[in-house]
Each structure stands twice: as structure tokens, then as C-alpha cells.
Coordinates of C-alpha atoms in Angstrom, one line a residue:
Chain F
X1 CA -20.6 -1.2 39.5
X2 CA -17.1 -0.1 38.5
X3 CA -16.7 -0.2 34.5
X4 CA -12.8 0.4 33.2
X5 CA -13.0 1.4 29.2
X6 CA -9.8 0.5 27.5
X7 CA -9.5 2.6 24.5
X8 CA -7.2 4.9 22.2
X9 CA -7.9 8.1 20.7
X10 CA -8.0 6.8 17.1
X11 CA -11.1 4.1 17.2
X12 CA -14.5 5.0 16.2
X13 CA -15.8 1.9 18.4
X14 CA -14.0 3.5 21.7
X15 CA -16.1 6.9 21.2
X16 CA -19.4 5.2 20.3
X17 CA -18.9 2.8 23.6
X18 CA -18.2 6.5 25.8
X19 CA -21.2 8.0 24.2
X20 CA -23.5 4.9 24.9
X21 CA -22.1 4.7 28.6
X22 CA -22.8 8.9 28.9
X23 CA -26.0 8.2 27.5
X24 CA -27.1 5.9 30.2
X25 CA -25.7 7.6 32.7
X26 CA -22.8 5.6 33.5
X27 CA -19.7 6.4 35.4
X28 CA -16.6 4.8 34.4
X29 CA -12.6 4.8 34.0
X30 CA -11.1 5.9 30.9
X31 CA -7.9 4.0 29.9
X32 CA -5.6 5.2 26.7
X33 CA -3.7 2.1 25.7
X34 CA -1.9 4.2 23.2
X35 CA -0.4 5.7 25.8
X36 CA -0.4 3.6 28.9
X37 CA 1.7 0.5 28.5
X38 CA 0.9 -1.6 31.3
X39 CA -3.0 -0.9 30.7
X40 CA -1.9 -2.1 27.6
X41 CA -0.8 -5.4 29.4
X42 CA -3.5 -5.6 31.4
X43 CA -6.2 -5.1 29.0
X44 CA -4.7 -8.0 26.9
X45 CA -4.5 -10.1 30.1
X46 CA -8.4 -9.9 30.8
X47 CA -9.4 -9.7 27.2
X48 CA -7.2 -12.6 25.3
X49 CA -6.6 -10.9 22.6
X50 CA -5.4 -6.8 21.4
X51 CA -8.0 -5.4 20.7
X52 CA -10.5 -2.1 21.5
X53 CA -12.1 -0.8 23.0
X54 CA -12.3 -3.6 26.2
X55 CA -15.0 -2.7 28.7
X56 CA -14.1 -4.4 32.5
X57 CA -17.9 -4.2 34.3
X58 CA -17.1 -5.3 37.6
X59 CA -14.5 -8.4 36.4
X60 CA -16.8 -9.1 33.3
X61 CA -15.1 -8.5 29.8
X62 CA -16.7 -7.3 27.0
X63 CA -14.6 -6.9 24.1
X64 CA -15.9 -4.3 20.9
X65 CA -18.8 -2.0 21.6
X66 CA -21.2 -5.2 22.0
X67 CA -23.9 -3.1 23.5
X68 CA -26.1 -6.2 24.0
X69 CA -24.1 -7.6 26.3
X70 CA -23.4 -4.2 28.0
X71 CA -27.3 -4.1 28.2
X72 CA -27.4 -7.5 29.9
X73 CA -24.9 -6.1 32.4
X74 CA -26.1 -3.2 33.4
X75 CA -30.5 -3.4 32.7
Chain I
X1 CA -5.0 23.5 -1.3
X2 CA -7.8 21.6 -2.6
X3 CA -11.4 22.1 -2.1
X4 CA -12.0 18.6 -2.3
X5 CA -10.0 15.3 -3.1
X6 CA -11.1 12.3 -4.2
X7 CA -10.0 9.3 -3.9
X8 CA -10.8 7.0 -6.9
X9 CA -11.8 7.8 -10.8
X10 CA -14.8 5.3 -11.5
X11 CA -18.0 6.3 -11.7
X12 CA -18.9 7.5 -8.1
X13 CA -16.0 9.5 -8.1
X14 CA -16.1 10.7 -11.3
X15 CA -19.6 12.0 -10.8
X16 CA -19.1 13.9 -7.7
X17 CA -16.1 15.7 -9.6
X18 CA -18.9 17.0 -11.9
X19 CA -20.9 18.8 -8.9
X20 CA -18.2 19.6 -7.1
X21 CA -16.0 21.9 -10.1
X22 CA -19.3 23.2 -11.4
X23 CA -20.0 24.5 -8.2
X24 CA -16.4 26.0 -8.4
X25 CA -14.5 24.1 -5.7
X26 CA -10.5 23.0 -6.7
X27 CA -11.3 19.5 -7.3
X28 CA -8.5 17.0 -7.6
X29 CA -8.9 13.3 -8.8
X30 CA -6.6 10.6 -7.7
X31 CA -7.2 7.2 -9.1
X32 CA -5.8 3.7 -10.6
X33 CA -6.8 2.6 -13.9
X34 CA -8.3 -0.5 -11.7
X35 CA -12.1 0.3 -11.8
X36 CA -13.9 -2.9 -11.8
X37 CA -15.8 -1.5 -14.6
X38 CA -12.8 -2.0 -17.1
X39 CA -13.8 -5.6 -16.8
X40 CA -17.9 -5.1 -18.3
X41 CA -17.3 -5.1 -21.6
X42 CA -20.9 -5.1 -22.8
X43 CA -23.3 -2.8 -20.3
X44 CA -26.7 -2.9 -21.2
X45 CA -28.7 -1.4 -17.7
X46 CA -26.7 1.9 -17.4
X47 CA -29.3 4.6 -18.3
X48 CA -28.8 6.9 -22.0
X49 CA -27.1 4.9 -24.2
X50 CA -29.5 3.3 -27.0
X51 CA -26.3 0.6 -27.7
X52 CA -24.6 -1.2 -25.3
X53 CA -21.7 0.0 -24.1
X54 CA -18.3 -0.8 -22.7
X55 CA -17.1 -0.1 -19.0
X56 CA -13.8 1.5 -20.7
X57 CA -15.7 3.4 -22.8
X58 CA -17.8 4.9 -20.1
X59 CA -14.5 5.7 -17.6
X60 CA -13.0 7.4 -20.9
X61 CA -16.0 9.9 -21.6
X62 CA -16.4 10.3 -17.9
X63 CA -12.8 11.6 -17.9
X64 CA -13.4 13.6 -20.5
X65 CA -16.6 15.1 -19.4
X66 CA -14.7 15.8 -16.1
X67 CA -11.3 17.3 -17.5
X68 CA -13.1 19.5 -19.6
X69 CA -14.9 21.0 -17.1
X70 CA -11.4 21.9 -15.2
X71 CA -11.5 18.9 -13.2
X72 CA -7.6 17.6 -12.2
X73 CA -7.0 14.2 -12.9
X74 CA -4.0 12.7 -11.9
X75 CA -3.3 8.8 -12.1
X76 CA -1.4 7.8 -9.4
X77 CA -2.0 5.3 -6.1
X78 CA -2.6 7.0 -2.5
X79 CA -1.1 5.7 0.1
X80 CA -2.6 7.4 2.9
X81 CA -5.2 9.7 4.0
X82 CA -4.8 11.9 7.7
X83 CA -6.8 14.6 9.2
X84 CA -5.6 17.2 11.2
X85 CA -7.0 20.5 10.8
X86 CA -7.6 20.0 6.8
X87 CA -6.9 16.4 4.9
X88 CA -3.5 15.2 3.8
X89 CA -3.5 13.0 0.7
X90 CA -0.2 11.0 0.0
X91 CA 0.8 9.4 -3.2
X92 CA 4.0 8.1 -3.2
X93 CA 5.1 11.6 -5.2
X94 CA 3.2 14.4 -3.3
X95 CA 1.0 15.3 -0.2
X96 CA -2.0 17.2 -1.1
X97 CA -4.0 19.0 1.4
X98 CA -7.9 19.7 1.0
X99 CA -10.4 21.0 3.0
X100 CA -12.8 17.5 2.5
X101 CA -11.7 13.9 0.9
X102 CA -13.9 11.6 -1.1
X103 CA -13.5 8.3 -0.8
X104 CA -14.8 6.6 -4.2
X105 CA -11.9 3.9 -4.0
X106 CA -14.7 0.9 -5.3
X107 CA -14.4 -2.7 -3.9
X108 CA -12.1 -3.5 -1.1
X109 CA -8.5 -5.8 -2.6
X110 CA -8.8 -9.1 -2.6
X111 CA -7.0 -10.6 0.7
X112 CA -3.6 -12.1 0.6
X113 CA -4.7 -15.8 1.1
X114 CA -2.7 -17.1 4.6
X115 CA -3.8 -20.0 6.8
X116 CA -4.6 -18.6 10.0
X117 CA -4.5 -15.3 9.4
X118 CA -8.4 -14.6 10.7
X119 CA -7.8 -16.6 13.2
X120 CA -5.1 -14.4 14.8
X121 CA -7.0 -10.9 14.0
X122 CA -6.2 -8.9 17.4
X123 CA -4.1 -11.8 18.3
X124 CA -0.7 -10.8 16.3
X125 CA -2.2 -10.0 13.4
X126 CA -3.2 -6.3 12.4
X127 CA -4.2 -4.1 9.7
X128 CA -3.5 -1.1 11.0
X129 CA -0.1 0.3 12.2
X130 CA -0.8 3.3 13.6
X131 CA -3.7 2.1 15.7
X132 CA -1.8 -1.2 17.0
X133 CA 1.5 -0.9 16.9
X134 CA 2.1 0.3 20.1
X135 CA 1.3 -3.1 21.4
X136 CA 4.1 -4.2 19.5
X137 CA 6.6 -2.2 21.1
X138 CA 10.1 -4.0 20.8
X139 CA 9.1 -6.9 19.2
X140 CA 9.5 -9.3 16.4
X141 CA 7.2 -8.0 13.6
X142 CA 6.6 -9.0 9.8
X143 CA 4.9 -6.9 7.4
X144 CA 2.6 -8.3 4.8
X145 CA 2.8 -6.7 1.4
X146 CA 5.2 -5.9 -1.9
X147 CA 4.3 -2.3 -2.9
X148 CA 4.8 0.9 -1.6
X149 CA 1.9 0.8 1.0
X150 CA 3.8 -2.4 3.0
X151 CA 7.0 0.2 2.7
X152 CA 4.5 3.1 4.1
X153 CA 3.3 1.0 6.6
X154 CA 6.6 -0.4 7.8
X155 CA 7.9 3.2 8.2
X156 CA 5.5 3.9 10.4
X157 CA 6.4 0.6 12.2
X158 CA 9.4 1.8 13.7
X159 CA 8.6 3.9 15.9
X160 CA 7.7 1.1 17.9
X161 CA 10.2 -1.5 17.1
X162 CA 13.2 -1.9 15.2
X163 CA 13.3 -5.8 14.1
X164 CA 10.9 -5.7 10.9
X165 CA 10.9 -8.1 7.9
X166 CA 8.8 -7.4 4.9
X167 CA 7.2 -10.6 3.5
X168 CA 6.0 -10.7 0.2
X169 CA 4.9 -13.7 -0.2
X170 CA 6.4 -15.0 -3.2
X171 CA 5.9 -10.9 -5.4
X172 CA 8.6 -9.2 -6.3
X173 CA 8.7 -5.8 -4.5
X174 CA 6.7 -3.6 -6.7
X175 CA 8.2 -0.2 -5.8
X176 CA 8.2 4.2 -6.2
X177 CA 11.5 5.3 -6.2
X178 CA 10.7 7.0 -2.9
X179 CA 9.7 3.4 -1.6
X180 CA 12.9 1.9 -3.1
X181 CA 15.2 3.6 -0.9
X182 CA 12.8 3.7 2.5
X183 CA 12.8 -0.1 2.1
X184 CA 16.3 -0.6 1.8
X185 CA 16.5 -0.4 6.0
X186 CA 14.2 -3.4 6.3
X187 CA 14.7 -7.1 6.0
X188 CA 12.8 -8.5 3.0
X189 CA 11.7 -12.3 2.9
X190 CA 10.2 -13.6 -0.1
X191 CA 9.3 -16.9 0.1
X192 CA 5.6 -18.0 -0.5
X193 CA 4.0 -18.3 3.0
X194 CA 2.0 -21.2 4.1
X195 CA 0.6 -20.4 7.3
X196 CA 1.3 -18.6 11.0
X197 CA 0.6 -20.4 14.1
X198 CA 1.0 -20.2 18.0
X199 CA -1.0 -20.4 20.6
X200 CA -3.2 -18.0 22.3
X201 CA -0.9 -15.3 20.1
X202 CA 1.0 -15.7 16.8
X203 CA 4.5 -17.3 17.4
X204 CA 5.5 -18.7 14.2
X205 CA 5.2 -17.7 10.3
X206 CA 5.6 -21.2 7.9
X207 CA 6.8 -21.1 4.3
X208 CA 5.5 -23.3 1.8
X209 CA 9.4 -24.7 2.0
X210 CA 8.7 -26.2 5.1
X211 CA 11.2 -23.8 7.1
X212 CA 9.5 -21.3 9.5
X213 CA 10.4 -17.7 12.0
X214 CA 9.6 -16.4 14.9
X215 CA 7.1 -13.7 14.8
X216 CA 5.1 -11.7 17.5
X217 CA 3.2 -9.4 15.2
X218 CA 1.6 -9.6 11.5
X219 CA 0.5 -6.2 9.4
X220 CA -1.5 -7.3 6.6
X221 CA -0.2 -4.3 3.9
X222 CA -1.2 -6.3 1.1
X223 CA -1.4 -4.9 -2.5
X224 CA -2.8 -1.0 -2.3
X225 CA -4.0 0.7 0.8
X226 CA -8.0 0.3 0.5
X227 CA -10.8 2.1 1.7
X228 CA -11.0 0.3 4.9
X229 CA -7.5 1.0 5.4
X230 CA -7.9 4.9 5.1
X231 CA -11.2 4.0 7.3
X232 CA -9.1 2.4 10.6
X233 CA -6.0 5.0 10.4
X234 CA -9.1 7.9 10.7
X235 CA -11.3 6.5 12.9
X236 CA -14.3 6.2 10.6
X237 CA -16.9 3.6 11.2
X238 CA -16.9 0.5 9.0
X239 CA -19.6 -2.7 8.8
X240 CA -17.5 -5.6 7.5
X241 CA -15.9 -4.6 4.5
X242 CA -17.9 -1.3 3.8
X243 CA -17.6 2.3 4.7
X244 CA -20.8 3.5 6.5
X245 CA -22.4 6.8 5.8
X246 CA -25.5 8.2 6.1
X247 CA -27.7 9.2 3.5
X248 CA -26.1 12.5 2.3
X249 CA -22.5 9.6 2.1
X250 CA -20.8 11.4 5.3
X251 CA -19.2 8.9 7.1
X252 CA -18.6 10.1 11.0
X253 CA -15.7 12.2 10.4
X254 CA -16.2 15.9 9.1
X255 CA -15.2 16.6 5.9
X256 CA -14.9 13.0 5.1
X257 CA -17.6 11.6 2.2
X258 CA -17.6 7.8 0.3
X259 CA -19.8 6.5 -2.1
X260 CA -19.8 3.6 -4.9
X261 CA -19.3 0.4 -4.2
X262 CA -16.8 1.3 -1.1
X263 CA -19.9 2.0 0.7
X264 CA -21.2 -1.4 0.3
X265 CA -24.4 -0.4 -1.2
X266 CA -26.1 -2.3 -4.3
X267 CA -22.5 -2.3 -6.4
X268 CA -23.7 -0.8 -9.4
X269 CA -22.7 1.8 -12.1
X270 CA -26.5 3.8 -11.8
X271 CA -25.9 3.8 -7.4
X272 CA -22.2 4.7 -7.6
X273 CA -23.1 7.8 -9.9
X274 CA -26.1 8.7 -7.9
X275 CA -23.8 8.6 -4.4
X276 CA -21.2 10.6 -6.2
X277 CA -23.8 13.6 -6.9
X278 CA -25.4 13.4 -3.5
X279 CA -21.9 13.1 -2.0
X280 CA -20.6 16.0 -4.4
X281 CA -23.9 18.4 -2.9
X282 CA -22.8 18.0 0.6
X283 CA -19.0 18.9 0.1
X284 CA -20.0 21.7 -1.7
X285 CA -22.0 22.6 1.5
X286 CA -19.8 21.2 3.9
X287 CA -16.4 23.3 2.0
X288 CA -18.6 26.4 1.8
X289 CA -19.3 26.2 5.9
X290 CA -16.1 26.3 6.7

């Protein structure tokens, strides 16, 4: 599974969703919106709205750290 | 430099000053004469008093008790709160740097009352500058407020974009001396607002006039800079409208307490006292780590 987290230094919710993902063992991308302006783009593209942190598990969109829904992904 | 700041001179505040100067840490009290308490004017359920009591009556002895104990008081509004390697505090006067910050700032501000405006939360409209406003780059962006903290706020606006109007939403702008001048270089529009709207994002801002603008981007900057406000510019963890901390009040940054009614807890005088002690025992721990 390839999981993108769009995030910025700043939000409390961005670290908590890294730690959860480290926790279980899970690989994925880290994106700084705050720096990266066309992640920026994209991430408002696939999420509808701005935002973090945006989690893209393989073309599914979770937006916040909603870890029930990253537990439905993943478990 | 401060031992400890805090932020907020009701009860929970107040209380942690007591532990904290006693213990002999450089304790500095910034706070409004807004505690909610000014409005009990009988209060019959706060433990040791045989008479009822008034809420002023209690903030004025708790001042007292505090100042005398060499407690600094200072009455005055902060307008922001950042960490780097120690806290800076910012009224619209001074920057004061401590070593930890309490937040004791009470019940969050009412909100400004828009149509719309939750609707188009991460969709144009933010409360947060510093941890949105790059997605505004270059755009068309209003600032919701009349007092210094809308000023603050819009100042720290353009660094992403030059084209921002102040909207006060009927108030006259309330302002520091400081603010006066920084808020010459934006556009201010004060016409009572009715509504934004748009589609997927926020397009348009209507006045109760009927007349409306374009608009890409919102900041809600209303009144004074709250708790939650510090919260999102730090990073700290919030549920709803409350700070969260754990049982010692440390929220998730360290160095960074709250307790009272900021913390969401059961909003009362007997709680926010209790917080402020237990808070006011682990800055004296936490300052004497370091």
C-alpha cells in the first residue's frame, strides 16, 4: 500500500497521525505543505478542502487524523 | 526572563501564581479585567467564606493575596504566545520571555456571528495565519476582527500576500498605538457583514447593504486572541473548544500548562483553583529541570 501524509511542521494532528503510522509499522511519504506549493495544490485537489494533515492510502483520502478510518484501511 | 507566565488573572491563574512565587520562580501575570466571574455577584458554593460572596470581591483579594507575595501583575491583553527555545509573550507594549507559560485565559470569545462561516472552515476560512496562510499565497484575503489581534494577525498575513482588507463588521477599530500605525497599510471595510458564499471554496463576502467582494480567504481574528488561538499557532492539541492536558494540566508542548475553564473541565471557581495549584507544582518542577 503506498500512504502520502500531507502535513506542516506546526499541527499537533500531523505528528500524532506519523506516530500512529510508526506505531503500526507503516511506511509512508512525508509531504510539508508549508513548504511545497504544488503538494499544496495537490492535497487540496484530492481532499476538497485545506486542511491537515491529508493521508492518500492508495487513492483513498482521509482527511484529520481519523484513525478509524485509517484502521479500516489498513486492518 | 520569567520563570513562569501566565496568561489570565481569574481564579486558575491566580492560584498557580501562589505556588509558583512561593516556590521562588519570577512569576508574571498577564490578564483582562474579563473574568467571567465579575459577572457572579452572589457565590454561595466557593469553599471558606461563611457569607456569600461576590466574584469581584474574590478576583480583588486574590490579587492582593498574589501581589503581596511578590507576584507581578500587569493588566494588559496578549496577543500572541511562540516557543522557540524559551516562550515569548506579546502584549501589544512588550515581549516577555519565560522559561514555561500558563494558560488560565477562561472561556473561549464568543464567535463573530457570519452565515456560512462553518461551513467554509478549511474551505477559505481560517483561524490561524501562520498555519494557513501559505495556502493563500497571492490572493485576495479579508481579515475578521477590530482590535489589535486582527492587526497582529494581518501582519503576519503578508508575507504571503499583499491584497488584505480588515473587516470589522460594523466595530470601530479598537486599537494600541502600536496597532494604530501597523494598520494604517491595510484596507479597512466596515460595513456589517451578512454572509460569504461560493462554491466548493469561498468566493464572495455579502454586506447587510446588499453590495458584496471578492474574497479567496477569511481569518476569523475576532475580538482577543483566545486560548485556542495560542493553542493552533503552537501546535498544542485541542478537543472542540478546550485545551487538553493531562492530569498534572501539561498540554503536549513542554513547558506549556492550562487550567480553569480553558481546559474545558467542570467550569467552576473550586476546579479552576485546584488546576491552578496542580498546574503551579509541575512548573515549579518542570522550570527547576531545566
Amino acid at each position: 500500500m503506498t500512504v502520502k501524509v500531507y502535513s506542516t511542521p506546526t499541527c499537533p494532528y500531523c505528528s500524532m497521525a506519523k506516530k500512529y503510522l510508526d506505531s503500526k509499522n507503516i511506511q509512508y511519504q512525508d509531504v510539508d505543505v508549508s513548504k511545497d506549493r504544488s503538494a499544496a495544490s495537490e492535497m487540496v485537489n484530492k481532499s476538497g478542502q485545506r486542511g491537515v494533515p491529508v493521508l492518500d492510502i492508495d487513492g483513498n483520502i482521509v482527511i484529520g487524523f481519523d484513525k478509524d478510518r485509517i484502521d479500516s484501511l489498513f486492518f | 526572563m520569567y520563570d513562569v507566565v501566565i496568561i489570565g488573572k481569574g481564579p486558575a491563574g491566580t492560584s498557580s501564581s501562589l505556588y509558583t512565587i512561593r516556590a521562588n520562580l519570577k512569576t508574571l501575570v498577564i490578564g483582562k479585567d474579563d473574568s467571567a466571574i465579575r459577572k457572579a455577584g452572589k457565590i454561595d458554593n466557593y469553599f471558606g467564606f461563611s457569607n456569600t460572596i461576590s466574584g469581584e470581591f474574590l478576583l480583588q483579594e486574590g490579587e492582593k493575596q498574589a501581589s503581596r507575595l511578590g507576584v507581578e501583575i500587569l493588566d494588559d491583553e496578549v496577543i500572541s504566545v511562540e516557543k522557540d527555545d524559551f516562550f515569548k509573550v506579546m502584549t501589544a507594549r512588550e515581549t516577555y520571555v519565560s522559561k514555561a507559560v500558563l494558560l488560565a485565559t477562561g472561556q473561549p470569545q464568543v464567535k463573530a456571528k457570519l452565515e456560512n462561516l462553518a461551513e467554509f472552515e478549511g474551505k477559505g476560512v481560517s483561524y490561524c495565519t501562520t498555519c494557513d496562510g501559505f495556502f493563500y499565497n497571492n490572493l485576495k484575503v479579508g481579515v475578521l476582527g477590530f482590535k489589535d489581534y486582527a492587526i497582529h494577525e494581518a501582519v503576519e498575513l503578508e508575507t504571503y500576500t499583499k491584497d488584505i482588507t480588515i473587516y470589522t463588521n460594523g466595530r470601530e477599530l479598537l486599537l494600541s498605538d502600536k496597532f494604530k500605525d501597523q494598520a494604517g497599510r491595510f484596507k479597512v471595510n466596515s460595513k456589517p457583514l451578512l454572509k460569504l458564499d461560493g462554491g466548493d471554496f469561498l468566493q464572495r463576502i455579502f454586506f447587510n447593504d446588499g453590495t458584496s467582494e471578492d474574497i479567496e480567504g477569511l481569518f476569523v481574528a475576532y475580538d482577543s486572541a483566545s486560548s485556542l488561538d495560542f493553542a493552533r499557532k503552537l501546535g498544542i492539541v485541542a478537543d472542540g473548544n478546550s485545551i487538553v492536558v493531562d492530569k498534572y494540566q501539561q498540554t503536549n508542548l513542554d513547558g506549556l500548562f492550562a487550567a480553569g475553564d480553558c481546559t474545558g473541565s467542570f467550569k467552576q471557581i473550586s476546579t479552576a483553583v485546584g488546576q491552578g495549584a496542580m498546574a503551579g507544582r509541575k512548573i515549579i518542577e518542570y522550570v527547576r529541570s531545566l
